[in-house]
Amino acid sequence: MGALASTSLRAEEDPLIAENDPVAKAVKYVEDATKVKESEGNRCDTCSLYTGKDGASQGGCQIFKGKQVKAAGWCASWAPQM
Ligand code: SF4
């Protein structure tokens, strides 16, 4: 988190969603996609709902308003980028 902490870009001010947040749990969100077989190699930074920047360690997700997700995370709502 440290490297991004000093930025003033809007989305990067949002807190990271917790795995035990009820909304996160509802879609089986995890911070490390490699820990769940269901992810099948997919992760947040290859998901069409992810709004983080290329190369960032975390970023926004359209299903978690006002929160960020880990680039290396995953959830059951993963959808391919077109
Ligand atoms: Fe990650 Fe996509 Fe799920 Fe959002 S919808 S948490 S970007 S896999």
Coordinates of N, CA, C and O and ligand atoms in Angstrom, one line a residue:
M1 N 0.8 -1.2 0.0 CA 0.0 0.0 0.0 C 0.9 1.3 0.0 O 0.5 2.3 -0.6
G2 N 2.0 1.2 0.6 CA 2.8 2.4 0.9 C 3.1 3.2 -0.4 O 3.0 4.4 -0.3
A3 N 3.5 2.6 -1.5 CA 3.8 3.3 -2.7 C 2.7 4.2 -3.2 O 2.9 5.2 -3.8
L4 N 1.5 3.8 -3.0 CA 0.3 4.5 -3.5 C -0.2 5.5 -2.5 O -1.1 6.3 -2.8
A5 N 0.2 5.4 -1.3 CA -0.4 6.2 -0.2 C -0.4 7.7 -0.4 O -1.2 8.4 0.1
S6 N 0.6 8.2 -1.1 CA 0.8 9.6 -1.2 C 0.1 10.2 -2.4 O 0.1 11.4 -2.6
T7 N -0.5 9.4 -3.2 CA -1.2 9.9 -4.4 C -2.5 10.7 -4.1 O -3.0 10.4 -3.0
S8 N -2.9 11.5 -4.9 CA -4.1 12.3 -4.7 C -5.2 11.9 -5.7 O -6.2 12.6 -5.8
L9 N -5.0 10.9 -6.4 CA -6.0 10.5 -7.4 C -7.2 9.9 -6.8 O -7.1 9.1 -5.8
R10 N -8.4 10.3 -7.2 CA -9.6 10.0 -6.5 C -9.8 8.5 -6.2 O -10.0 8.2 -5.0
A11 N -9.8 7.7 -7.1 CA -10.1 6.3 -6.9 C -9.1 5.6 -5.9 O -9.4 4.7 -5.2
E12 N -7.9 6.2 -5.9 CA -6.9 5.6 -5.0 C -7.0 6.0 -3.6 O -6.3 5.6 -2.7
E13 N -8.0 6.9 -3.3 CA -8.3 7.2 -1.9 C -9.2 6.2 -1.3 O -9.3 6.2 -0.1
D14 N -9.9 5.4 -2.1 CA -10.8 4.5 -1.6 C -10.2 3.4 -0.8 O -9.1 2.9 -1.2
P15 N -10.8 2.9 0.3 CA -10.2 1.8 1.0 C -10.3 0.5 0.3 O -11.2 0.3 -0.5
L16 N -9.5 -0.4 0.7 CA -9.5 -1.8 0.1 C -10.7 -2.5 0.8 O -10.9 -2.4 1.9
I17 N -11.4 -3.3 -0.1 CA -12.5 -4.0 0.5 C -11.9 -5.2 1.3 O -10.9 -5.8 0.9
A18 N -12.6 -5.5 2.4 CA -12.1 -6.7 3.2 C -12.8 -8.0 2.7 O -13.9 -7.9 2.3
E19 N -12.0 -9.1 2.8 CA -12.6 -10.3 2.4 C -13.8 -10.7 3.2 O -14.7 -11.4 2.7
N20 N -13.8 -10.3 4.4 CA -15.0 -10.6 5.3 C -16.1 -9.6 5.2 O -17.1 -9.8 6.0
D21 N -16.0 -8.6 4.3 CA -17.2 -7.7 4.1 C -18.3 -8.6 3.5 O -18.1 -9.4 2.7
P22 N -19.5 -8.3 4.0 CA -20.7 -9.1 3.5 C -20.8 -9.1 2.0 O -21.2 -10.1 1.4
V23 N -20.6 -7.9 1.4 CA -20.7 -7.8 -0.1 C -19.6 -8.7 -0.7 O -19.8 -9.4 -1.7
A24 N -18.4 -8.6 -0.2 CA -17.3 -9.4 -0.7 C -17.6 -10.9 -0.6 O -17.3 -11.7 -1.5
K25 N -18.1 -11.3 0.6 CA -18.4 -12.7 0.8 C -19.4 -13.2 -0.2 O -19.4 -14.3 -0.6
A26 N -20.4 -12.3 -0.5 CA -21.5 -12.7 -1.3 C -21.0 -13.1 -2.7 O -21.6 -14.0 -3.4
V27 N -19.9 -12.5 -3.1 CA -19.3 -12.9 -4.5 C -18.0 -13.7 -4.3 O -17.3 -13.8 -5.3
K28 N -17.8 -14.2 -3.1 CA -16.6 -15.0 -2.8 C -15.3 -14.3 -3.1 O -14.3 -14.9 -3.6
Y29 N -15.2 -13.0 -2.9 CA -14.0 -12.2 -3.2 C -12.8 -12.7 -2.3 O -13.0 -12.9 -1.1
V30 N -11.7 -12.9 -3.0 CA -10.4 -13.2 -2.2 C -9.3 -12.2 -2.7 O -9.4 -11.8 -3.9
E31 N -8.4 -11.9 -1.9 CA -7.3 -11.0 -2.3 C -6.2 -11.7 -3.1 O -5.5 -11.0 -3.8
D32 N -6.2 -13.0 -3.0 CA -5.2 -13.7 -3.8 C -5.9 -14.8 -4.6 O -6.3 -15.9 -4.1
A33 N -6.0 -14.5 -5.9 CA -6.7 -15.4 -6.8 C -6.1 -16.8 -6.9 O -6.8 -17.8 -7.1
T34 N -4.8 -16.9 -6.6 CA -4.2 -18.2 -6.7 C -4.6 -19.2 -5.6 O -4.3 -20.3 -5.6
K35 N -5.3 -18.6 -4.6 CA -5.7 -19.5 -3.4 C -7.0 -20.2 -3.7 O -7.4 -21.0 -2.9
V36 N -7.7 -19.8 -4.7 CA -9.0 -20.5 -5.0 C -8.9 -21.1 -6.4 O -8.6 -20.5 -7.4
K37 N -9.2 -22.4 -6.5 CA -9.3 -23.1 -7.8 C -10.3 -22.5 -8.7 O -10.1 -22.5 -9.9
E38 N -11.4 -22.1 -8.2 CA -12.5 -21.5 -9.0 C -12.0 -20.4 -9.9 O -12.6 -20.1 -10.9
S39 N -11.0 -19.7 -9.5 CA -10.5 -18.5 -10.3 C -10.0 -18.9 -11.7 O -10.0 -18.1 -12.6
E40 N -9.5 -20.2 -11.8 CA -9.0 -20.7 -13.1 C -8.0 -19.8 -13.7 O -8.0 -19.6 -14.9
G41 N -7.2 -19.2 -12.9 CA -6.1 -18.3 -13.5 C -6.6 -16.9 -13.7 O -5.8 -16.0 -14.1
N42 N -7.9 -16.6 -13.6 CA -8.4 -15.2 -13.8 C -8.1 -14.4 -12.5 O -8.0 -14.9 -11.4
R43 N -8.1 -13.1 -12.7 CA -7.9 -12.2 -11.5 C -8.5 -10.8 -11.8 O -8.8 -10.6 -13.0
C44 N -8.6 -10.0 -10.8 CA -9.2 -8.7 -11.0 C -8.7 -7.9 -12.1 O -9.4 -7.3 -12.9
D45 N -7.4 -7.9 -12.3 CA -6.8 -7.0 -13.3 C -7.0 -7.5 -14.7 O -6.6 -6.9 -15.7
T46 N -7.7 -8.7 -14.9 CA -8.1 -9.1 -16.2 C -9.6 -9.2 -16.3 O -10.2 -9.8 -17.2
C47 N -10.3 -8.6 -15.4 CA -11.8 -8.6 -15.3 C -12.3 -7.3 -15.9 O -11.8 -6.2 -15.7
S48 N -13.4 -7.4 -16.7 CA -14.0 -6.3 -17.3 C -14.6 -5.3 -16.3 O -14.9 -4.1 -16.7
L49 N -14.8 -5.7 -15.1 CA -15.4 -4.8 -14.1 C -14.3 -4.0 -13.3 O -14.6 -3.2 -12.5
Y50 N -13.1 -4.4 -13.5 CA -12.0 -3.7 -12.8 C -11.6 -2.4 -13.5 O -11.6 -2.3 -14.7
T51 N -11.4 -1.3 -12.6 CA -11.2 0.0 -13.2 C -9.8 0.5 -12.7 O -9.5 1.7 -12.9
G52 N -9.0 -0.4 -12.2 CA -7.6 0.1 -11.7 C -6.7 0.3 -12.9 O -7.0 -0.2 -14.1
K53 N -5.6 1.0 -12.7 CA -4.7 1.3 -13.8 C -3.8 0.1 -14.0 O -3.5 -0.7 -13.1
D54 N -3.3 0.0 -15.2 CA -2.3 -1.1 -15.5 C -1.1 -1.0 -14.6 O -0.6 0.1 -14.4
G55 N -0.7 -2.1 -14.0 CA 0.5 -2.1 -13.2 C 0.2 -1.7 -11.7 O 1.1 -1.9 -10.9
A56 N -0.9 -1.2 -11.4 CA -1.2 -0.8 -10.0 C -1.5 -2.1 -9.2 O -2.0 -3.1 -9.8
S57 N -1.2 -2.1 -7.9 CA -1.5 -3.3 -7.1 C -2.9 -3.4 -6.7 O -3.3 -4.5 -6.2
Q58 N -3.7 -2.4 -6.8 CA -5.1 -2.4 -6.5 C -5.8 -1.3 -7.2 O -5.2 -0.4 -7.7
G59 N -7.2 -1.5 -7.3 CA -7.9 -0.5 -8.0 C -9.4 -0.7 -7.8 O -9.8 -1.5 -7.1
G60 N -10.2 0.1 -8.5 CA -11.6 0.1 -8.3 C -12.3 -1.1 -9.0 O -11.7 -1.7 -9.9
C61 N -13.5 -1.4 -8.6 CA -14.3 -2.5 -9.2 C -15.7 -2.0 -9.2 O -16.2 -1.4 -8.2
Q62 N -16.3 -2.2 -10.3 CA -17.7 -1.7 -10.5 C -18.7 -2.3 -9.6 O -19.8 -1.7 -9.3
I63 N -18.5 -3.4 -9.0 CA -19.5 -4.0 -8.1 C -19.2 -3.6 -6.6 O -20.0 -3.8 -5.8
F64 N -18.0 -3.0 -6.3 CA -17.7 -2.5 -5.0 C -17.6 -1.0 -5.0 O -16.5 -0.5 -5.1
K65 N -18.6 -0.3 -5.0 CA -18.6 1.2 -5.1 C -17.9 1.8 -3.9 O -18.1 1.4 -2.7
G66 N -16.9 2.7 -4.1 CA -16.2 3.3 -3.1 C -15.2 2.5 -2.4 O -14.6 2.8 -1.4
K67 N -14.9 1.3 -3.0 CA -13.9 0.4 -2.4 C -12.9 0.0 -3.5 O -13.3 0.1 -4.7
Q68 N -11.8 -0.5 -3.1 CA -10.8 -1.0 -4.1 C -10.7 -2.5 -3.9 O -10.9 -3.0 -2.8
V69 N -10.2 -3.2 -4.9 CA -9.9 -4.6 -4.8 C -8.4 -4.8 -5.2 O -7.8 -3.9 -5.9
K70 N -7.9 -5.9 -4.9 CA -6.5 -6.2 -5.2 C -6.4 -6.6 -6.7 O -7.3 -7.4 -7.2
A71 N -5.4 -6.1 -7.4 CA -5.2 -6.5 -8.8 C -5.1 -8.0 -8.9 O -5.6 -8.6 -9.9
A72 N -4.5 -8.6 -7.9 CA -4.3 -10.1 -7.9 C -5.5 -10.8 -7.3 O -5.4 -12.0 -7.1
G73 N -6.5 -10.1 -7.0 CA -7.7 -10.7 -6.4 C -8.6 -11.4 -7.4 O -8.3 -11.4 -8.6
W74 N -9.7 -11.9 -6.9 CA -10.7 -12.5 -7.8 C -12.0 -12.6 -7.0 O -12.1 -12.7 -5.8
C75 N -13.1 -12.7 -7.8 CA -14.4 -13.0 -7.2 C -15.3 -13.8 -8.2 O -14.9 -13.8 -9.4
A76 N -16.4 -14.3 -7.8 CA -17.2 -15.1 -8.6 C -17.9 -14.3 -9.7 O -18.5 -14.9 -10.6
S77 N -17.9 -13.0 -9.7 CA -18.5 -12.2 -10.7 C -17.5 -11.8 -11.8 O -17.8 -11.0 -12.7
W78 N -16.3 -12.4 -11.8 CA -15.3 -12.2 -12.8 C -15.9 -12.3 -14.2 O -16.6 -13.3 -14.5
A79 N -15.6 -11.3 -15.1 CA -16.1 -11.4 -16.4 C -15.0 -11.0 -17.4 O -14.2 -10.1 -17.1
P80 N -14.9 -11.7 -18.5 CA -13.8 -11.4 -19.4 C -13.8 -10.0 -20.1 O -14.9 -9.4 -20.3
Q81 N -12.7 -9.4 -20.3 CA -12.6 -8.1 -21.0 C -12.8 -8.3 -22.5 O -12.4 -9.3 -23.0
M82 N -13.5 -7.4 -23.1 CA -13.9 -7.6 -24.5 C -12.7 -7.1 -25.4 O -12.0 -6.2 -25.1
Ligands
SF4_1 FE1 -12.3 -8.5 -9.1 FE2 -13.9 -8.5 -11.3 FE3 -14.7 -9.6 -9.0 FE4 -14.4 -6.9 -9.2 S1 -15.9 -8.2 -10.3 S2 -13.8 -8.2 -7.5 S3 -12.6 -6.8 -10.5 S4 -13.1 -10.3 -10.2

